[in-house]
Amino acid sequence: NNAFFTVEKSYDAVDFVKVFSLPGAGNSNKKLHYKGIDPYPYCGLFYYRLKQTDYDGKFEYSKIVAINILEKLRFSVRPNPANEYLEIVFGDISNKAILVMAPEYGAELTIYDARGQSVFSNKLDGTYDKFRIDISQLENGVYLVNLKSNGEYYTVKFVKE
């Protein structure tokens, strides 16, 4: 009886706003997977929840999940806008502070297009302070680079021209 799902976010875990909705499968006897991306995540500590709405208007909320995106980025992308390649740099270049990624961080990097579709994904298991990704085959537009490392999430936008 599932009509749709709504992802909501909040600064205080009390007042939530809609991020996006996805159509539900109605009735199903098998486990289904849904995914989406918040194109404008808040910085700092904030909260998400999932609202599941039935065809008859009844709804239920998931448990609230806390996310912490640091205001000081731990990584950056350049050039931005980019054409042929994207260089991922760890640390704050402007202050010459370098964060070396080491295997124990177990980082995962994913690039999403404006529709929330994953267009690149890579597990990072080496030791380095920067690396390049060939983006020449990507369509022009806005993309999000998400880094999951040591249980924390980081996001940076870039434009492909």
mmCIF file of N, CA, C and O in Angstrom, residues 58-160:
data_model
loop_
_atom_site.group_PDB
_atom_site.id
_atom_site.type_symbol
_atom_site.label_atom_id
_atom_site.label_comp_id
_atom_site.label_asym_id
_atom_site.label_seq_id
_atom_site.Cartn_x
_atom_site.Cartn_y
_atom_site.Cartn_z
ATOM 1 N N LYS A 58 -2.146 7.570 5.078
ATOM 2 C CA LYS A 58 -1.478 7.252 6.338
ATOM 3 C C LYS A 58 0.027 7.236 6.084
ATOM 4 O O LYS A 58 0.485 6.891 4.999
ATOM 5 N N PHE A 59 0.800 7.604 7.126
ATOM 6 C CA PHE A 59 2.246 7.644 6.955
ATOM 7 C C PHE A 59 2.957 7.252 8.238
ATOM 8 O O PHE A 59 2.385 7.286 9.326
ATOM 9 N N GLU A 60 4.223 6.874 8.085
ATOM 10 C CA GLU A 60 5.103 6.527 9.201
ATOM 11 C C GLU A 60 6.462 7.156 8.940
ATOM 12 O O GLU A 60 6.871 7.318 7.789
ATOM 13 N N TYR A 61 7.173 7.486 10.034
ATOM 14 C CA TYR A 61 8.522 8.037 9.941
ATOM 15 C C TYR A 61 9.548 6.990 10.360
ATOM 16 O O TYR A 61 9.304 6.184 11.257
ATOM 17 N N SER A 62 10.712 7.044 9.733
ATOM 18 C CA SER A 62 11.831 6.206 10.142
ATOM 19 C C SER A 62 12.462 6.819 11.390
ATOM 20 O O SER A 62 12.088 7.915 11.818
ATOM 21 N N LYS A 63 13.460 6.146 11.923
ATOM 22 C CA LYS A 63 14.234 6.760 12.992
ATOM 23 C C LYS A 63 15.030 7.917 12.386
ATOM 24 O O LYS A 63 15.309 7.932 11.172
ATOM 25 N N ILE A 64 15.389 8.886 13.196
ATOM 26 C CA ILE A 64 16.155 10.052 12.754
ATOM 27 C C ILE A 64 17.637 9.688 12.737
ATOM 28 O O ILE A 64 18.140 9.055 13.672
ATOM 29 N N VAL A 65 18.323 10.085 11.662
ATOM 30 C CA VAL A 65 19.747 9.802 11.507
ATOM 31 C C VAL A 65 20.516 11.118 11.497
ATOM 32 O O VAL A 65 20.185 12.026 10.735
ATOM 33 N N ALA A 66 21.536 11.226 12.337
ATOM 34 C CA ALA A 66 22.372 12.428 12.405
ATOM 35 C C ALA A 66 23.517 12.317 11.403
ATOM 36 O O ALA A 66 24.135 11.262 11.257
ATOM 37 N N ILE A 67 23.797 13.417 10.696
ATOM 38 C CA ILE A 67 24.898 13.498 9.735
ATOM 39 C C ILE A 67 25.729 14.722 10.099
ATOM 40 O O ILE A 67 25.190 15.781 10.417
ATOM 41 N N ASN A 68 27.046 14.598 10.021
ATOM 42 C CA ASN A 68 27.919 15.731 10.315
ATOM 43 C C ASN A 68 28.798 16.008 9.110
ATOM 44 O O ASN A 68 29.665 15.204 8.775
ATOM 45 N N ILE A 69 28.549 17.119 8.441
ATOM 46 C CA ILE A 69 29.399 17.548 7.330
ATOM 47 C C ILE A 69 30.166 18.755 7.832
ATOM 48 O O ILE A 69 29.571 19.780 8.183
ATOM 49 N N LEU A 70 31.475 18.624 7.912
ATOM 50 C CA LEU A 70 32.285 19.692 8.470
ATOM 51 C C LEU A 70 32.264 20.917 7.579
ATOM 52 O O LEU A 70 32.307 20.818 6.366
ATOM 53 N N GLU A 71 32.201 22.094 8.225
ATOM 54 C CA GLU A 71 32.189 23.329 7.454
ATOM 55 C C GLU A 71 33.541 23.564 6.782
ATOM 56 O O GLU A 71 33.615 24.093 5.698
ATOM 57 N N LYS A 72 34.628 23.183 7.441
ATOM 58 C CA LYS A 72 35.942 23.267 6.812
ATOM 59 C C LYS A 72 36.146 21.989 6.020
ATOM 60 O O LYS A 72 36.206 20.906 6.588
ATOM 61 N N LEU A 73 36.218 22.118 4.725
ATOM 62 C CA LEU A 73 36.344 20.935 3.888
ATOM 63 C C LEU A 73 37.658 20.228 4.118
ATOM 64 O O LEU A 73 38.700 20.856 4.269
ATOM 65 N N ARG A 74 37.589 18.916 4.112
ATOM 66 C CA ARG A 74 38.787 18.100 4.236
ATOM 67 C C ARG A 74 39.330 17.726 2.860
ATOM 68 O O ARG A 74 40.372 17.138 2.762
ATOM 69 N N PHE A 75 38.572 18.056 1.849
ATOM 70 C CA PHE A 75 39.067 17.812 0.498
ATOM 71 C C PHE A 75 38.451 18.840 -0.441
ATOM 72 O O PHE A 75 37.456 19.477 -0.122
ATOM 73 N N SER A 76 39.075 19.025 -1.571
ATOM 74 C CA SER A 76 38.580 19.978 -2.562
ATOM 75 C C SER A 76 38.793 19.380 -3.944
ATOM 76 O O SER A 76 39.504 18.396 -4.106
ATOM 77 N N VAL A 77 38.151 20.002 -4.932
ATOM 78 C CA VAL A 77 38.313 19.579 -6.315
ATOM 79 C C VAL A 77 38.800 20.767 -7.132
ATOM 80 O O VAL A 77 38.451 21.907 -6.851
ATOM 81 N N ARG A 78 39.618 20.480 -8.119
ATOM 82 C CA ARG A 78 40.092 21.520 -9.031
ATOM 83 C C ARG A 78 40.456 20.880 -10.351
ATOM 84 O O ARG A 78 40.755 19.687 -10.369
ATOM 85 N N PRO A 79 40.407 21.572 -11.452
ATOM 86 C CA PRO A 79 39.859 22.933 -11.570
ATOM 87 C C PRO A 79 38.336 22.886 -11.443
ATOM 88 O O PRO A 79 37.734 21.828 -11.581
ATOM 89 N N ASN A 80 37.767 24.009 -11.207
ATOM 90 C CA ASN A 80 36.317 24.101 -11.111
ATOM 91 C C ASN A 80 35.883 25.433 -11.693
ATOM 92 O O ASN A 80 36.161 26.464 -11.086
ATOM 93 N N PRO A 81 35.264 25.450 -12.857
ATOM 94 C CA PRO A 81 34.771 24.337 -13.670
ATOM 95 C C PRO A 81 35.900 23.506 -14.273
ATOM 96 O O PRO A 81 37.030 23.971 -14.408
ATOM 97 N N ALA A 82 35.554 22.272 -14.643
ATOM 98 C CA ALA A 82 36.531 21.321 -15.176
ATOM 99 C C ALA A 82 36.093 20.827 -16.545
ATOM 100 O O ALA A 82 34.909 20.839 -16.865
ATOM 101 N N ASN A 83 37.074 20.362 -17.351
ATOM 102 C CA ASN A 83 36.787 19.848 -18.693
ATOM 103 C C ASN A 83 37.185 18.387 -18.852
ATOM 104 O O ASN A 83 36.351 17.537 -19.080
ATOM 105 N N GLU A 84 38.473 18.113 -18.777
ATOM 106 C CA GLU A 84 39.006 16.789 -19.072
ATOM 107 C C GLU A 84 39.232 15.938 -17.829
ATOM 108 O O GLU A 84 39.060 14.733 -17.861
ATOM 109 N N TYR A 85 39.672 16.557 -16.758
ATOM 110 C CA TYR A 85 39.995 15.804 -15.545
ATOM 111 C C TYR A 85 39.584 16.610 -14.323
ATOM 112 O O TYR A 85 39.367 17.816 -14.382
ATOM 113 N N LEU A 86 39.474 15.913 -13.217
ATOM 114 C CA LEU A 86 39.175 16.512 -11.937
ATOM 115 C C LEU A 86 40.252 16.033 -10.976
ATOM 116 O O LEU A 86 40.523 14.831 -10.896
ATOM 117 N N GLU A 87 40.869 16.945 -10.288
ATOM 118 C CA GLU A 87 41.884 16.582 -9.312
ATOM 119 C C GLU A 87 41.278 16.700 -7.922
ATOM 120 O O GLU A 87 40.753 17.747 -7.558
ATOM 121 N N ILE A 88 41.324 15.629 -7.162
ATOM 122 C CA ILE A 88 40.835 15.598 -5.790
ATOM 123 C C ILE A 88 42.041 15.839 -4.893
ATOM 124 O O ILE A 88 43.029 15.114 -4.964
ATOM 125 N N VAL A 89 41.956 16.878 -4.056
ATOM 126 C CA VAL A 89 43.066 17.247 -3.180
ATOM 127 C C VAL A 89 42.588 17.155 -1.736
ATOM 128 O O VAL A 89 41.554 17.717 -1.387
ATOM 129 N N PHE A 90 43.329 16.465 -0.913
ATOM 130 C CA PHE A 90 42.987 16.325 0.497
ATOM 131 C C PHE A 90 43.715 17.382 1.308
ATOM 132 O O PHE A 90 44.866 17.676 1.061
ATOM 133 N N GLY A 91 43.019 17.986 2.264
ATOM 134 C CA GLY A 91 43.582 19.044 3.082
ATOM 135 C C GLY A 91 43.158 20.401 2.561
ATOM 136 O O GLY A 91 42.396 20.523 1.612
ATOM 137 N N ASP A 92 43.626 21.440 3.201
ATOM 138 C CA ASP A 92 43.284 22.815 2.848
ATOM 139 C C ASP A 92 44.466 23.441 2.127
ATOM 140 O O ASP A 92 45.463 23.795 2.745
ATOM 141 N N ILE A 93 44.365 23.567 0.802
ATOM 142 C CA ILE A 93 45.482 24.072 -0.001
ATOM 143 C C ILE A 93 45.828 25.504 0.373
ATOM 144 O O ILE A 93 46.987 25.880 0.445
ATOM 145 N N SER A 94 44.802 26.336 0.648
ATOM 146 C CA SER A 94 45.049 27.758 0.908
ATOM 147 C C SER A 94 45.937 27.968 2.126
ATOM 148 O O SER A 94 46.717 28.899 2.172
ATOM 149 N N ASN A 95 45.820 27.100 3.123
ATOM 150 C CA ASN A 95 46.661 27.221 4.315
ATOM 151 C C ASN A 95 47.812 26.231 4.294
ATOM 152 O O ASN A 95 48.502 26.050 5.277
ATOM 153 N N LYS A 96 47.987 25.572 3.165
ATOM 154 C CA LYS A 96 49.063 24.613 2.947
ATOM 155 C C LYS A 96 49.040 23.453 3.951
ATOM 156 O O LYS A 96 50.051 22.842 4.227
ATOM 157 N N ALA A 97 47.872 23.161 4.505
ATOM 158 C CA ALA A 97 47.725 22.016 5.404
ATOM 159 C C ALA A 97 47.274 20.827 4.566
ATOM 160 O O ALA A 97 46.289 20.904 3.871
ATOM 161 N N ILE A 98 48.013 19.753 4.623
ATOM 162 C CA ILE A 98 47.708 18.576 3.819
ATOM 163 C C ILE A 98 47.256 17.440 4.729
ATOM 164 O O ILE A 98 47.891 17.132 5.716
ATOM 165 N N LEU A 99 46.140 16.840 4.380
ATOM 166 C CA LEU A 99 45.658 15.650 5.065
ATOM 167 C C LEU A 99 46.009 14.477 4.168
ATOM 168 O O LEU A 99 45.503 14.372 3.059
ATOM 169 N N VAL A 100 46.880 13.626 4.623
ATOM 170 C CA VAL A 100 47.262 12.467 3.829
ATOM 171 C C VAL A 100 46.258 11.361 4.112
ATOM 172 O O VAL A 100 46.021 10.997 5.262
ATOM 173 N N MET A 101 45.645 10.866 3.039
ATOM 174 C CA MET A 101 44.729 9.747 3.181
ATOM 175 C C MET A 101 45.565 8.480 3.318
ATOM 176 O O MET A 101 46.468 8.243 2.537
ATOM 177 N N ALA A 102 45.239 7.706 4.323
ATOM 178 C CA ALA A 102 45.948 6.458 4.571
ATOM 179 C C ALA A 102 44.960 5.301 4.483
ATOM 180 O O ALA A 102 43.755 5.499 4.627
ATOM 181 N N PRO A 103 45.443 4.077 4.240
ATOM 182 C CA PRO A 103 44.543 2.931 4.069
ATOM 183 C C PRO A 103 43.561 2.733 5.223
ATOM 184 O O PRO A 103 42.441 2.293 5.016
ATOM 185 N N GLU A 104 43.959 3.081 6.450
ATOM 186 C CA GLU A 104 43.059 2.859 7.582
ATOM 187 C C GLU A 104 41.814 3.742 7.560
ATOM 188 O O GLU A 104 40.845 3.486 8.254
ATOM 189 N N TYR A 105 41.809 4.815 6.732
ATOM 190 C CA TYR A 105 40.616 5.640 6.612
ATOM 191 C C TYR A 105 39.500 4.904 5.866
ATOM 192 O O TYR A 105 38.332 5.184 6.065
ATOM 193 N N GLY A 106 39.843 4.001 4.981
ATOM 194 C CA GLY A 106 38.838 3.245 4.241
ATOM 195 C C GLY A 106 37.877 4.131 3.478
ATOM 196 O O GLY A 106 36.678 3.941 3.551
ATOM 197 N N ALA A 107 38.385 5.109 2.771
ATOM 198 C CA ALA A 107 37.545 6.101 2.099
ATOM 199 C C ALA A 107 36.879 5.546 0.847
ATOM 200 O O ALA A 107 37.422 4.692 0.158
ATOM 201 N N GLU A 108 35.672 6.062 0.581
ATOM 202 C CA GLU A 108 34.947 5.776 -0.649
ATOM 203 C C GLU A 108 34.571 7.096 -1.286
ATOM 204 O O GLU A 108 34.050 7.987 -0.625
ATOM 205 N N LEU A 109 34.835 7.233 -2.580
ATOM 206 C CA LEU A 109 34.535 8.452 -3.312
ATOM 207 C C LEU A 109 33.481 8.142 -4.363
ATOM 208 O O LEU A 109 33.621 7.175 -5.111
ATOM 209 N N THR A 110 32.414 8.961 -4.417
ATOM 210 C CA THR A 110 31.363 8.781 -5.410
ATOM 211 C C THR A 110 31.015 10.131 -6.012
ATOM 212 O O THR A 110 30.910 11.125 -5.291
ATOM 213 N N ILE A 111 30.864 10.175 -7.335
ATOM 214 C CA ILE A 111 30.434 11.393 -8.026
ATOM 215 C C ILE A 111 29.008 11.161 -8.518
ATOM 216 O O ILE A 111 28.721 10.137 -9.140
ATOM 217 N N TYR A 112 28.113 12.126 -8.199
ATOM 218 C CA TYR A 112 26.710 12.061 -8.603
ATOM 219 C C TYR A 112 26.400 13.187 -9.579
ATOM 220 O O TYR A 112 26.889 14.309 -9.399
ATOM 221 N N ASP A 113 25.567 12.881 -10.579
ATOM 222 C CA ASP A 113 25.108 13.927 -11.491
ATOM 223 C C ASP A 113 23.936 14.666 -10.848
ATOM 224 O O ASP A 113 23.519 14.346 -9.723
ATOM 225 N N ALA A 114 23.378 15.642 -11.547
ATOM 226 C CA ALA A 114 22.296 16.466 -11.002
ATOM 227 C C ALA A 114 21.016 15.669 -10.754
ATOM 228 O O ALA A 114 20.158 16.099 -9.989
ATOM 229 N N ARG A 115 20.879 14.507 -11.379
ATOM 230 C CA ARG A 115 19.709 13.652 -11.165
ATOM 231 C C ARG A 115 19.899 12.702 -9.983
ATOM 232 O O ARG A 115 19.027 11.894 -9.680
ATOM 233 N N GLY A 116 21.075 12.759 -9.356
ATOM 234 C CA GLY A 116 21.351 11.880 -8.226
ATOM 235 C C GLY A 116 21.877 10.516 -8.622
ATOM 236 O O GLY A 116 21.979 9.620 -7.798
ATOM 237 N N GLN A 117 22.242 10.341 -9.898
ATOM 238 C CA GLN A 117 22.765 9.068 -10.383
ATOM 239 C C GLN A 117 24.279 9.022 -10.185
ATOM 240 O O GLN A 117 24.979 9.984 -10.510
ATOM 241 N N SER A 118 24.779 7.929 -9.696
ATOM 242 C CA SER A 118 26.213 7.745 -9.527
ATOM 243 C C SER A 118 26.865 7.600 -10.907
ATOM 244 O O SER A 118 26.448 6.763 -11.697
ATOM 245 N N VAL A 119 27.874 8.441 -11.190
ATOM 246 C CA VAL A 119 28.569 8.364 -12.470
ATOM 247 C C VAL A 119 30.018 7.904 -12.301
ATOM 248 O O VAL A 119 30.708 7.623 -13.273
ATOM 249 N N PHE A 120 30.485 7.852 -11.047
ATOM 250 C CA PHE A 120 31.844 7.386 -10.757
ATOM 251 C C PHE A 120 31.875 6.950 -9.302
ATOM 252 O O PHE A 120 31.313 7.605 -8.435
ATOM 253 N N SER A 121 32.553 5.840 -9.046
ATOM 254 C CA SER A 121 32.701 5.366 -7.678
ATOM 255 C C SER A 121 34.039 4.659 -7.554
ATOM 256 O O SER A 121 34.449 3.941 -8.473
ATOM 257 N N ASN A 122 34.712 4.880 -6.428
ATOM 258 C CA ASN A 122 36.023 4.278 -6.244
ATOM 259 C C ASN A 122 36.307 4.142 -4.757
ATOM 260 O O ASN A 122 36.055 5.063 -3.986
ATOM 261 N N LYS A 123 36.828 2.981 -4.364
ATOM 262 C CA LYS A 123 37.312 2.804 -2.999
ATOM 263 C C LYS A 123 38.749 3.289 -2.966
ATOM 264 O O LYS A 123 39.558 2.937 -3.824
ATOM 265 N N LEU A 124 39.057 4.102 -1.972
ATOM 266 C CA LEU A 124 40.395 4.660 -1.852
ATOM 267 C C LEU A 124 41.132 3.914 -0.751
ATOM 268 O O LEU A 124 40.798 4.038 0.416
ATOM 269 N N ASP A 125 42.119 3.134 -1.131
ATOM 270 C CA ASP A 125 42.799 2.327 -0.130
ATOM 271 C C ASP A 125 44.314 2.503 -0.132
ATOM 272 O O ASP A 125 45.037 1.711 0.422
ATOM 273 N N GLY A 126 44.791 3.567 -0.758
ATOM 274 C CA GLY A 126 46.221 3.830 -0.766
ATOM 275 C C GLY A 126 46.573 4.990 0.150
ATOM 276 O O GLY A 126 45.732 5.510 0.872
ATOM 277 N N THR A 127 47.806 5.419 0.124
ATOM 278 C CA THR A 127 48.257 6.584 0.872
ATOM 279 C C THR A 127 48.607 7.667 -0.138
ATOM 280 O O THR A 127 49.460 7.458 -1.002
ATOM 281 N N TYR A 128 47.963 8.832 -0.052
ATOM 282 C CA TYR A 128 48.160 9.895 -1.030
ATOM 283 C C TYR A 128 47.564 11.180 -0.495
ATOM 284 O O TYR A 128 46.794 11.186 0.452
ATOM 285 N N ASP A 129 47.903 12.300 -1.146
ATOM 286 C CA ASP A 129 47.310 13.584 -0.775
ATOM 287 C C ASP A 129 46.478 14.168 -1.912
ATOM 288 O O ASP A 129 45.763 15.134 -1.712
ATOM 289 N N LYS A 130 46.565 13.575 -3.123
ATOM 290 C CA LYS A 130 45.726 14.001 -4.240
ATOM 291 C C LYS A 130 45.748 12.935 -5.334
ATOM 292 O O LYS A 130 46.651 12.106 -5.384
ATOM 293 N N PHE A 131 44.730 12.964 -6.182
ATOM 294 C CA PHE A 131 44.701 12.078 -7.340
ATOM 295 C C PHE A 131 43.771 12.670 -8.389
ATOM 296 O O PHE A 131 42.994 13.574 -8.103
ATOM 297 N N ARG A 132 43.861 12.167 -9.628
ATOM 298 C CA ARG A 132 43.078 12.681 -10.760
ATOM 299 C C ARG A 132 42.045 11.671 -11.222
ATOM 300 O O ARG A 132 42.278 10.468 -11.178
ATOM 301 N N ILE A 133 40.908 12.214 -11.714
ATOM 302 C CA ILE A 133 39.850 11.397 -12.290
ATOM 303 C C ILE A 133 39.572 11.939 -13.684
ATOM 304 O O ILE A 133 39.395 13.145 -13.862
ATOM 305 N N ASP A 134 39.515 11.057 -14.673
ATOM 306 C CA ASP A 134 39.164 11.446 -16.037
ATOM 307 C C ASP A 134 37.660 11.674 -16.099
ATOM 308 O O ASP A 134 36.868 10.762 -15.867
ATOM 309 N N ILE A 135 37.243 12.902 -16.403
ATOM 310 C CA ILE A 135 35.811 13.228 -16.502
ATOM 311 C C ILE A 135 35.429 13.633 -17.919
ATOM 312 O O ILE A 135 34.334 14.163 -18.136
ATOM 313 N N SER A 136 36.298 13.376 -18.873
ATOM 314 C CA SER A 136 36.058 13.817 -20.249
ATOM 315 C C SER A 136 34.779 13.225 -20.841
ATOM 316 O O SER A 136 34.173 13.826 -21.725
ATOM 317 N N GLN A 137 34.339 12.053 -20.385
ATOM 318 C CA GLN A 137 33.149 11.402 -20.943
ATOM 319 C C GLN A 137 31.851 11.839 -20.261
ATOM 320 O O GLN A 137 30.768 11.473 -20.713
ATOM 321 N N LEU A 138 31.946 12.624 -19.187
ATOM 322 C CA LEU A 138 30.739 13.082 -18.493
ATOM 323 C C LEU A 138 30.052 14.190 -19.279
ATOM 324 O O LEU A 138 30.704 14.980 -19.956
ATOM 325 N N GLU A 139 28.717 14.258 -19.172
ATOM 326 C CA GLU A 139 27.958 15.342 -19.792
ATOM 327 C C GLU A 139 28.235 16.638 -19.048
ATOM 328 O O GLU A 139 28.577 16.631 -17.868
ATOM 329 N N ASN A 140 28.073 17.772 -19.722
ATOM 330 C CA ASN A 140 28.222 19.066 -19.070
ATOM 331 C C ASN A 140 27.135 19.225 -18.013
ATOM 332 O O ASN A 140 26.004 18.789 -18.214
ATOM 333 N N GLY A 141 27.483 19.843 -16.889
ATOM 334 C CA GLY A 141 26.493 20.060 -15.841
ATOM 335 C C GLY A 141 27.130 20.143 -14.470
ATOM 336 O O GLY A 141 28.351 20.173 -14.323
ATOM 337 N N VAL A 142 26.281 20.167 -13.442
ATOM 338 C CA VAL A 142 26.719 20.261 -12.055
ATOM 339 C C VAL A 142 26.782 18.861 -11.461
ATOM 340 O O VAL A 142 25.880 18.045 -11.673
ATOM 341 N N TYR A 143 27.835 18.579 -10.700
ATOM 342 C CA TYR A 143 28.044 17.279 -10.076
ATOM 343 C C TYR A 143 28.399 17.465 -8.604
ATOM 344 O O TYR A 143 28.914 18.519 -8.211
ATOM 345 N N LEU A 144 28.130 16.432 -7.819
ATOM 346 C CA LEU A 144 28.524 16.397 -6.417
ATOM 347 C C LEU A 144 29.551 15.296 -6.235
ATOM 348 O O LEU A 144 29.359 14.183 -6.709
ATOM 349 N N VAL A 145 30.629 15.619 -5.534
ATOM 350 C CA VAL A 145 31.633 14.632 -5.175
ATOM 351 C C VAL A 145 31.424 14.337 -3.696
ATOM 352 O O VAL A 145 31.535 15.241 -2.862
ATOM 353 N N ASN A 146 31.092 13.091 -3.372
ATOM 354 C CA ASN A 146 30.887 12.685 -1.977
ATOM 355 C C ASN A 146 32.031 11.798 -1.537
ATOM 356 O O ASN A 146 32.401 10.859 -2.240
ATOM 357 N N LEU A 147 32.570 12.097 -0.373
ATOM 358 C CA LEU A 147 33.635 11.306 0.212
ATOM 359 C C LEU A 147 33.157 10.777 1.547
ATOM 360 O O LEU A 147 32.696 11.550 2.395
ATOM 361 N N LYS A 148 33.198 9.466 1.710
ATOM 362 C CA LYS A 148 32.887 8.840 2.995
ATOM 363 C C LYS A 148 34.198 8.308 3.538
ATOM 364 O O LYS A 148 34.852 7.486 2.897
ATOM 365 N N SER A 149 34.592 8.816 4.693
ATOM 366 C CA SER A 149 35.866 8.416 5.259
ATOM 367 C C SER A 149 35.779 8.395 6.776
ATOM 368 O O SER A 149 35.340 9.368 7.396
ATOM 369 N N ASN A 150 36.224 7.305 7.354
ATOM 370 C CA ASN A 150 36.295 7.187 8.805
ATOM 371 C C ASN A 150 34.951 7.506 9.466
ATOM 372 O O ASN A 150 34.899 8.157 10.506
ATOM 373 N N GLY A 151 33.849 7.090 8.815
ATOM 374 C CA GLY A 151 32.528 7.297 9.369
ATOM 375 C C GLY A 151 31.953 8.689 9.174
ATOM 376 O O GLY A 151 30.880 8.991 9.669
ATOM 377 N N GLU A 152 32.646 9.560 8.449
ATOM 378 C CA GLU A 152 32.153 10.916 8.197
ATOM 379 C C GLU A 152 31.953 11.117 6.705
ATOM 380 O O GLU A 152 32.587 10.469 5.883
ATOM 381 N N TYR A 153 31.048 12.061 6.366
ATOM 382 C CA TYR A 153 30.716 12.349 4.976
ATOM 383 C C TYR A 153 31.124 13.776 4.627
ATOM 384 O O TYR A 153 30.915 14.692 5.426
ATOM 385 N N TYR A 154 31.678 13.957 3.441
ATOM 386 C CA TYR A 154 32.091 15.266 2.944
ATOM 387 C C TYR A 154 31.568 15.416 1.525
ATOM 388 O O TYR A 154 31.536 14.447 0.772
ATOM 389 N N THR A 155 31.164 16.632 1.158
ATOM 390 C CA THR A 155 30.603 16.860 -0.169
ATOM 391 C C THR A 155 31.152 18.137 -0.764
ATOM 392 O O THR A 155 31.273 19.145 -0.068
ATOM 393 N N VAL A 156 31.489 18.098 -2.053
ATOM 394 C CA VAL A 156 31.946 19.266 -2.807
ATOM 395 C C VAL A 156 31.244 19.247 -4.162
ATOM 396 O O VAL A 156 31.064 18.186 -4.752
ATOM 397 N N LYS A 157 30.839 20.428 -4.649
ATOM 398 C CA LYS A 157 30.232 20.543 -5.979
ATOM 399 C C LYS A 157 31.293 20.948 -6.995
ATOM 400 O O LYS A 157 32.256 21.633 -6.668
ATOM 401 N N PHE A 158 31.073 20.527 -8.249
ATOM 402 C CA PHE A 158 31.891 21.037 -9.347
ATOM 403 C C PHE A 158 31.051 21.095 -10.603
ATOM 404 O O PHE A 158 29.994 20.460 -10.700
ATOM 405 N N VAL A 159 31.514 21.884 -11.563
ATOM 406 C CA VAL A 159 30.833 22.046 -12.848
ATOM 407 C C VAL A 159 31.695 21.438 -13.928
ATOM 408 O O VAL A 159 32.881 21.733 -14.014
ATOM 409 N N LYS A 160 31.083 20.595 -14.765
ATOM 410 C CA LYS A 160 31.765 20.020 -15.942
ATOM 411 C C LYS A 160 31.329 20.837 -17.156
ATOM 412 O O LYS A 160 30.144 20.980 -17.421
#
